[in-house]
CSV table of C-alpha atoms in Angstrom, one decimal:
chain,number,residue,atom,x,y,z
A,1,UNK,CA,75.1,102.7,125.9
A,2,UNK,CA,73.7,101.4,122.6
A,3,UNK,CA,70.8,102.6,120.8
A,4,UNK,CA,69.4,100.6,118.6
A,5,UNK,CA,67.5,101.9,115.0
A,6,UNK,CA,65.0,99.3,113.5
A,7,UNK,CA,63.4,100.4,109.7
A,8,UNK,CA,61.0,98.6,107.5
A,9,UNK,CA,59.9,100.0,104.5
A,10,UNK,CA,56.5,98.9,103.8
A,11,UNK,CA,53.3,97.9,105.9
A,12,UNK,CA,53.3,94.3,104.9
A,13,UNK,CA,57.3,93.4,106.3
A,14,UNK,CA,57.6,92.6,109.5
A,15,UNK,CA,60.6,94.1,112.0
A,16,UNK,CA,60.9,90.9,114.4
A,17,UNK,CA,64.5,90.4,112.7
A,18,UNK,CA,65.8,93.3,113.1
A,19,UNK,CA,64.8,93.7,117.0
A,20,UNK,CA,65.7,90.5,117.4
A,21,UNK,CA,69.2,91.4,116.2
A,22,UNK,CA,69.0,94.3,118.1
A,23,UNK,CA,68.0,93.1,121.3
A,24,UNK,CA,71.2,90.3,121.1
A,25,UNK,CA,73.3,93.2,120.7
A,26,UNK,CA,72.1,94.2,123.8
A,27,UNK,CA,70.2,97.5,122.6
A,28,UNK,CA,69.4,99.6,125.6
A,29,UNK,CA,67.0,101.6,123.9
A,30,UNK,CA,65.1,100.8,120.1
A,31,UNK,CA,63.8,103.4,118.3
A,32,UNK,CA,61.3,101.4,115.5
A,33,UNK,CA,59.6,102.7,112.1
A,34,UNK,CA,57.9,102.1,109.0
A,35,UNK,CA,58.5,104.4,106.5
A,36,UNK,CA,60.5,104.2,102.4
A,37,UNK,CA,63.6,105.0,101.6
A,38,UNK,CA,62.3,107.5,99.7
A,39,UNK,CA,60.1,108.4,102.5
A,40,UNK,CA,61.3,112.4,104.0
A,41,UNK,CA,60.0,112.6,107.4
A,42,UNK,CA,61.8,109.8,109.5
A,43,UNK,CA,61.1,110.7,112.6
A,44,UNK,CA,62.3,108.4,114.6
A,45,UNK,CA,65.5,108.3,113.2
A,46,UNK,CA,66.1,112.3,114.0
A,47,UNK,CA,64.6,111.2,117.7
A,48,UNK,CA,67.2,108.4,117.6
A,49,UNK,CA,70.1,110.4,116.3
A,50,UNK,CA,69.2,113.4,119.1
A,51,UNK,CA,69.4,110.9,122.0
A,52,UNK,CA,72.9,109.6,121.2
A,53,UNK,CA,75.8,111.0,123.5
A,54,UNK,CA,79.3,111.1,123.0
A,55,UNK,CA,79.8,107.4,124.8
A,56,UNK,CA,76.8,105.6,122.8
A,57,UNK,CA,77.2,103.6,119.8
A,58,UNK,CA,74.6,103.1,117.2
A,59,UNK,CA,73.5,100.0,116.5
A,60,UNK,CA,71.2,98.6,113.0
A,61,UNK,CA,70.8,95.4,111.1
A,62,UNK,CA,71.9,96.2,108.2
A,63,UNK,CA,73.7,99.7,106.7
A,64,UNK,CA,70.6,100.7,104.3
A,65,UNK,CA,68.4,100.7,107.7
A,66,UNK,CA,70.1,104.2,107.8
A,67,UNK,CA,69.7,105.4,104.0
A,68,UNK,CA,67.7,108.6,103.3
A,69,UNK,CA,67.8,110.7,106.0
A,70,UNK,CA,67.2,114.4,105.3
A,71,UNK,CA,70.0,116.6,106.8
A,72,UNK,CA,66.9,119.4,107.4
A,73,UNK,CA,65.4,117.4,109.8
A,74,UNK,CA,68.4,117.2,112.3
């Protein structure tokens, strides 16, 4: 299945191109969030990361969607 991961980094962007992308991919499931890069607690990236199986793939717009995560959290 793919899971899709959608990040913005401040309040004022707007994540409609990303989950657009996303749902052309044919994301099953999106996991969506606001939050810096230099931002620690991602939590819907750990939630996102968690739910993947061995048979899933990852999906995000762009590579930096993924930057930052703090290997703690997982």
């Amino acid at each position: 299945m793919k899971i899709g991961y959608c990040r913005v980094s401040t309040d004022d962007q707007n994540p409609d191109l990303q989950l657009a992308a996303l749902q052309r991919a044919e994301c099953k499931r999106i996991f969506t969030e606001k939050a810096s890069e230099a931002h620690i607690k991602r939590l819907q990236l750990v939630k996102c990361l968690a739910s993947l199986h061995a048979s899933d793939v990852l999906v995000v717009w762009r590579l930096e969607r993924l930057c930052y995560l703090d290997r703690s959290q997982l």
